[in-house]
Structures are given as C-alpha cells and as structure tokens.
Coordinates of C-alpha atoms in Angstrom, one line a residue:
M4 CA -0.2 -0.4 -0.2
R5 CA 3.5 1.8 0.7
D6 CA 4.2 2.5 -2.7
H7 CA 0.9 3.0 -4.0
F8 CA -0.5 5.8 -1.7
I9 CA 3.5 8.1 -2.5
K10 CA 2.4 7.3 -6.6
R11 CA -0.3 8.9 -6.4
L12 CA 0.2 11.5 -4.0
T13 CA 3.2 12.3 -6.0
N14 CA 1.4 13.1 -8.8
L15 CA -2.1 14.9 -6.7
A16 CA 1.4 16.9 -4.9
E17 CA 2.3 17.9 -8.9
N18 CA -0.9 20.0 -10.0
D19 CA -0.9 21.0 -6.0
P20 CA 1.7 23.4 -4.6
E21 CA -0.7 23.8 -1.9
L22 CA 0.1 19.7 -0.5
V23 CA 2.7 19.3 1.2
L24 CA 4.2 16.0 2.1
V25 CA 6.0 15.6 5.5
T26 CA 8.0 12.8 7.0
G27 CA 9.5 11.9 10.5
D28 CA 13.4 10.2 9.6
L29 CA 11.4 7.8 6.8
G30 CA 11.0 7.0 4.1
F31 CA 13.6 8.3 2.0
G32 CA 13.8 5.6 -0.7
V33 CA 9.8 5.1 -1.0
F34 CA 10.0 9.4 -1.9
D35 CA 13.1 9.4 -3.5
N36 CA 10.8 10.0 -6.4
Y37 CA 8.9 12.3 -5.2
R38 CA 10.9 14.6 -3.7
K39 CA 13.2 14.5 -7.0
V40 CA 10.1 16.0 -9.0
R41 CA 8.6 18.6 -5.8
S42 CA 11.2 19.2 -3.1
D43 CA 9.9 22.2 -2.8
Q44 CA 7.2 20.1 -1.0
F45 CA 8.8 18.4 0.8
I46 CA 10.3 17.6 4.9
N47 CA 11.4 16.0 6.9
A48 CA 11.0 17.4 10.8
G49 CA 13.5 14.3 12.1
V50 CA 12.4 11.9 14.9
S51 CA 10.5 14.2 16.4
E52 CA 6.5 13.0 14.7
Q53 CA 5.1 15.2 17.8
N54 CA 6.4 18.7 16.4
M55 CA 6.3 17.6 12.6
T56 CA 2.4 17.1 13.5
M57 CA 2.4 20.8 14.7
V58 CA 4.6 22.2 12.3
A59 CA 2.0 20.1 10.0
T60 CA -0.9 21.8 11.5
G61 CA 0.3 25.5 10.9
M62 CA 1.4 24.9 7.7
A63 CA -2.2 23.9 7.0
L64 CA -3.5 27.2 9.1
E65 CA -1.6 28.1 6.4
G66 CA -3.2 27.1 4.1
Y67 CA -1.9 24.3 2.6
K68 CA -3.1 20.3 2.3
V69 CA -0.1 18.7 5.0
F70 CA -0.2 15.0 5.0
T71 CA 2.5 13.2 7.9
Y72 CA 4.0 10.0 7.7
S73 CA 5.7 6.9 9.5
I74 CA 5.2 4.0 11.1
G75 CA 2.5 2.4 13.0
N76 CA 1.6 4.5 16.5
F77 CA 3.9 7.2 15.5
P78 CA 2.5 9.5 13.8
T79 CA -1.1 9.1 16.0
L80 CA -0.5 7.3 19.8
R81 CA 2.6 9.2 20.4
C82 CA 0.5 12.9 18.6
L83 CA -2.6 12.6 20.0
E84 CA -2.7 15.0 22.3
M85 CA -0.8 17.1 18.8
I86 CA -4.4 16.0 16.2
R87 CA -6.3 16.4 18.9
N88 CA -6.2 19.9 19.9
D89 CA -3.4 21.6 17.6
A90 CA -5.8 19.9 14.1
A91 CA -8.9 18.0 14.6
Y92 CA -9.4 20.6 17.3
H93 CA -8.9 24.0 14.5
E94 CA -10.0 21.9 11.7
A95 CA -7.4 21.8 10.6
N96 CA -6.1 20.2 6.8
V97 CA -3.8 17.7 8.3
K98 CA -3.9 14.0 6.5
V99 CA -2.3 11.7 9.1
V100 CA -0.8 8.4 7.3
C101 CA 0.2 5.5 9.3
I102 CA 1.9 2.6 6.9
G103 CA 2.3 0.1 9.0
G104 CA -1.7 -1.2 10.5
G105 CA -2.3 -4.1 12.7
F106 CA 0.6 -6.5 12.9
S107 CA 2.5 -5.2 9.8
Y108 CA 5.7 -4.7 11.6
G109 CA 5.1 -7.7 13.6
A110 CA 8.7 -8.2 14.4
L111 CA 9.9 -5.4 16.1
G112 CA 7.0 -5.6 18.5
I113 CA 4.6 -3.8 20.8
S114 CA 6.0 -0.6 19.4
H115 CA 5.6 -1.1 16.4
H116 CA 2.3 -3.1 16.3
A117 CA -0.5 -0.6 15.9
T118 CA -4.1 -2.4 17.3
E119 CA -5.1 0.8 19.1
D120 CA -5.7 3.4 16.2
L121 CA -8.2 2.7 14.9
A122 CA -10.7 2.5 18.2
I123 CA -8.9 5.9 19.2
M124 CA -8.5 8.2 16.1
R125 CA -12.3 7.7 15.7
S126 CA -13.0 8.9 18.3
L127 CA -11.8 12.6 18.0
P128 CA -15.0 15.2 17.0
N129 CA -13.9 16.2 13.2
V130 CA -11.3 13.5 12.4
T131 CA -12.0 11.3 9.2
V132 CA -10.8 7.9 9.4
L133 CA -10.1 5.5 6.0
S134 CA -8.1 2.1 6.5
P135 CA -7.8 0.6 2.7
C136 CA -7.7 -3.0 2.3
G137 CA -6.1 -3.8 -1.2
L138 CA -4.1 -1.5 -3.6
W139 CA -7.0 0.6 -5.4
E140 CA -9.2 1.6 -2.1
A141 CA -5.1 2.9 -0.7
M142 CA -5.4 5.0 -4.2
E143 CA -9.2 6.3 -4.4
A144 CA -8.3 6.6 -1.0
T145 CA -4.7 9.0 -1.0
E146 CA -6.4 10.6 -3.6
A147 CA -10.6 11.3 -2.0
L148 CA -8.8 12.6 1.5
A149 CA -6.7 15.4 -1.0
S150 CA -10.1 17.0 -1.6
T151 CA -11.8 16.3 1.9
P152 CA -11.8 19.4 3.9
G153 CA -10.0 19.0 7.9
T154 CA -8.3 16.3 9.9
C155 CA -7.9 12.5 8.2
Y156 CA -5.9 9.9 9.8
L157 CA -5.2 6.7 6.7
R158 CA -4.0 3.9 8.0
L159 CA -2.1 1.7 5.4
D160 CA -1.3 -1.9 5.5
K161 CA 1.8 -3.9 4.4
S162 CA -0.8 -7.0 3.5
V163 CA -3.4 -6.5 0.9
G164 CA -6.3 -8.2 -0.7
D165 CA -8.1 -8.4 -3.8
D166 CA -10.2 -5.2 -4.2
A167 CA -10.7 -4.1 -7.8
P168 CA -13.0 -2.2 -8.8
K169 CA -15.4 -3.8 -10.0
N170 CA -16.9 -1.5 -14.2
N171 CA -16.1 2.4 -13.9
E172 CA -16.4 1.1 -10.1
R173 CA -15.9 4.7 -8.0
F174 CA -14.7 5.2 -5.1
E175 CA -15.9 7.3 -2.2
I176 CA -16.0 8.4 1.4
G177 CA -18.1 6.8 3.8
K178 CA -19.9 4.4 1.3
L179 CA -19.6 -0.1 2.3
R180 CA -18.5 -2.0 -0.5
I181 CA -19.3 -5.5 -2.1
L182 CA -16.5 -7.0 -3.0
K183 CA -18.5 -10.7 -3.3
E184 CA -21.7 -12.2 -3.3
G185 CA -22.9 -14.4 -0.9
N186 CA -26.0 -16.0 0.6
D187 CA -25.0 -17.0 3.7
V188 CA -22.8 -15.6 6.0
T189 CA -21.7 -11.7 5.4
L190 CA -18.7 -10.6 6.7
L191 CA -17.5 -7.0 7.4
V192 CA -13.5 -5.9 6.9
T193 CA -11.6 -3.6 7.1
G194 CA -7.5 -3.0 6.2
G195 CA -5.6 -5.8 4.4
I196 CA -6.8 -8.7 6.2
L197 CA -8.6 -8.6 3.6
G198 CA -6.3 -10.9 1.9
E199 CA -8.0 -13.7 5.6
V200 CA -10.9 -13.5 4.4
Q201 CA -10.9 -13.9 0.8
K202 CA -8.3 -17.4 1.0
A203 CA -10.8 -18.6 4.3
A204 CA -14.5 -17.3 2.0
I205 CA -12.9 -20.0 -0.3
K206 CA -12.5 -22.1 2.3
L207 CA -15.4 -21.9 3.1
S208 CA -17.6 -22.4 -0.3
E209 CA -16.1 -26.0 -0.6
L210 CA -17.9 -26.8 2.1
G211 CA -20.7 -25.2 0.6
I212 CA -20.9 -21.8 2.8
S213 CA -22.2 -18.4 0.3
V214 CA -19.8 -15.7 2.2
K215 CA -21.0 -12.1 1.1
I216 CA -17.6 -10.1 1.3
V217 CA -18.0 -6.2 1.8
S218 CA -14.7 -3.8 2.6
C219 CA -15.1 -1.8 5.0
H220 CA -12.8 0.8 3.9
T221 CA -14.5 4.0 5.7
L222 CA -15.2 3.8 10.0
K223 CA -15.6 7.5 9.9
P224 CA -18.3 8.8 8.4
F225 CA -19.5 5.5 9.0
D226 CA -22.5 3.8 5.8
G227 CA -24.5 2.8 9.0
N228 CA -28.3 3.4 5.5
G229 CA -25.6 0.5 3.7
L230 CA -25.3 -2.2 6.8
V231 CA -28.0 -1.8 7.7
D232 CA -29.0 -3.0 4.5
L233 CA -26.8 -6.2 4.3
V234 CA -28.7 -7.6 8.2
N235 CA -31.9 -7.4 6.6
N236 CA -30.5 -9.7 3.7
S237 CA -28.2 -11.8 5.8
S238 CA -28.5 -14.2 8.5
A239 CA -25.4 -14.4 9.7
L240 CA -22.6 -10.5 10.5
V241 CA -19.7 -11.5 10.7
T242 CA -16.4 -8.4 11.0
V243 CA -12.7 -9.3 11.1
E244 CA -10.0 -6.6 11.3
E245 CA -6.1 -6.8 12.7
H246 CA -7.0 -4.5 15.6
T247 CA -8.8 -4.8 19.2
I248 CA -11.6 -6.3 19.8
C249 CA -12.8 -2.4 22.0
G250 CA -13.7 0.3 19.9
G251 CA -12.5 -1.4 16.2
L252 CA -15.2 -2.1 13.7
G253 CA -16.7 -5.0 15.5
T254 CA -17.1 -2.4 18.3
L255 CA -18.6 0.4 15.3
V256 CA -20.6 -2.2 13.6
A257 CA -22.8 -3.4 17.3
E258 CA -23.3 0.4 18.1
T259 CA -24.2 1.2 14.9
L260 CA -27.3 -1.4 15.0
M261 CA -28.0 -0.6 18.7
D262 CA -28.9 2.8 17.1
R263 CA -30.8 2.0 14.6
G264 CA -33.0 -1.1 16.9
C265 CA -31.8 -3.5 13.9
F266 CA -30.4 -6.7 15.2
P267 CA -29.1 -9.2 13.3
K268 CA -29.5 -13.3 14.3
K269 CA -26.3 -14.5 14.2
F270 CA -23.8 -11.5 14.6
M271 CA -19.4 -12.4 15.5
R272 CA -16.5 -10.3 15.9
I273 CA -13.4 -11.9 14.9
A274 CA -9.7 -9.2 16.1
L275 CA -7.5 -9.2 19.1
E276 CA -9.2 -10.4 22.3
S277 CA -5.0 -10.9 25.0
G278 CA -5.0 -7.3 25.6
F279 CA -1.4 -6.7 23.7
S280 CA 0.1 -7.9 21.5
S281 CA 2.7 -9.4 23.4
I282 CA 4.9 -12.0 21.5
V283 CA 6.2 -10.3 18.3
G284 CA 6.8 -12.2 14.6
S285 CA 5.2 -11.9 11.3
Q286 CA 3.1 -10.8 9.8
D287 CA 1.7 -13.7 9.1
Y288 CA 2.2 -15.3 12.2
L289 CA 0.8 -13.1 14.9
R290 CA -2.3 -13.7 12.8
A291 CA -1.6 -17.3 13.4
M292 CA -1.4 -17.4 16.8
Y293 CA -4.0 -14.6 18.4
Q294 CA -5.9 -16.0 16.2
M295 CA -7.2 -13.6 12.8
D296 CA -5.3 -16.2 9.9
A297 CA -7.6 -18.4 7.4
V298 CA -8.0 -21.1 8.9
T299 CA -9.2 -19.5 12.7
I300 CA -11.5 -17.5 10.2
T301 CA -12.9 -20.2 9.0
K302 CA -12.9 -22.7 11.9
R303 CA -15.3 -19.7 13.9
I304 CA -18.0 -19.3 11.2
E305 CA -18.1 -23.5 10.7
K306 CA -18.9 -22.5 14.7
L307 CA -21.5 -19.6 14.8
L308 CA -23.6 -21.2 11.7
D309 CA -23.4 -24.4 13.5
E310 CA -25.3 -23.3 16.8

C-alpha cells in the first residue's frame, strides 16, 4: 500500500502546489521520486513526530494541505494531543498517514504494533478515518483525502486483499463496498486482512457455505444505511479486523445497529482479544497466533453457523 500511496500522492502534488508531505525521518527510498519532482513540497521533520504534527497544523492553517507520514503508532498515539488540540479542534487540513497498520511490523514488537489506532482516531471529533483493504482503495483513498476538508487519518497496511473495482466503480468515502456476493454469511472487513478473509471464503465455499465480503474502508463517517441493508439480507454477520476488539470495526458495527434498533440473527467479531500483542513475529505468524488467520476464520464461521 505504501508504494501505491506515494505514487498517487506524487501525481497529486505535481498538480497542487499547496500539497506538502512531512515525514518523521523515514521513507527516503520510497520518497526518492517525490523529492526529485517536488522537493519544495517535502519536509523531513526528523525523529520528532509531535513537532511534525504541530508544523503540519501550522502550515495547514496557512492554507496548505499537509500529509504527515510515519510508522504505526508514531504519527497517531505518540501525537494524540497534537492531533486533538491542534489539528482536529481547528479542523486543520492535516492528513495523518500510518504505514504499518495492525501487525505489519510484527517482528519489531508492541511499540510497532498498531492495534488500538482505529478506536482512538475515530473517537476524535472532526476526524475522517479510512482503512483501505487493498491497493486500489489505498490509491483512491489518498486522492479522496486530498480533497476532503479537515483532519483525516489514513491507515495503510503491508498486506493487501484483492479489492479491484468493478466496471467504472468510483471510490466514495463513507460507502461500503461489496467485493463478493454470497447468501449464508456476510463478512465485514477493514484493512489488509481482507486477504485472509478472501482465503477463508474459498475454504468456506468448498464446505458449501456462500460468503458475502464487504469492504469497510471508511470507519468515519460510517455507512449506517448500507449496514442495515446488509443485515436485513443476511442470516449471519461477522466483522474481521487486525485491531483490538475494543472500539474498532466490530464495536462500530454493533453500536450502529443498536442505535438503529436493527439486530442480526447471528453476530460475531474477529479481532485481537488478548490485550496487548506481547509476542513478536511476522504478520502472518501473529495472525495465526491471535486467531485471525484464514484457517481460524473458517473454523469460527463454521461454528457460528452450526449454533
């Protein structure tokens, strides 16, 4: 996702002199072409992410569109006060970009595991929250946020699913996308873990279970009407996310349905349930360890439908 993000951002910057990218002392190889063609729209703030956010806010209040960029928790949790008090409160045009959502940097330990970010960022007033599931959504989300007023959060993953658009489909912030039709169970997914969900769907189809897959690339604003339509046409609803079970997609879906008095016949949340991710390893390893891989997703859905 990172490479597709910067490719689209470079194209946007070439046509918009007010667009600026601020990095927290990383991504130099990735940004080589961007710096070559738009060096006057690139700032390295150093290993000083909080200052990076304040600089971005100041520039935004002077009329710039500023993207801040760093790994996992560094541009978000480390900068939470600055995002809240400086950017969001003033509705500044700051786009916070996290590369490494979930267990993307699994081998580097808890400091690099971004597993609470969606809950925290969506709780902030005036913040748009996007978590694309694949390469197309990552590029389209980048462009959409560049033209979206106010403070935004873009969560990028190292892994991806197949989110290819159908026909002349247009990306819309705040709209669910049906990636696969099915009748027995509806899987709502956010982020690159879509790939595991799609593998699980294949396994389930071999067992005679028809799966609908829905991309929830936007958590705020959320498509409540689209969600209700899904529930009314599904016998079971399952959310999948590489994030803590508290406050993320599963919580968002549950609270949205409760507020509307709409209750699925069967409902399950698949997410990180064990508190902090206290072990290290590759993204695939950690998904398996925390029961979020395709094999476990398949088994849990089988059990849900048998109950």
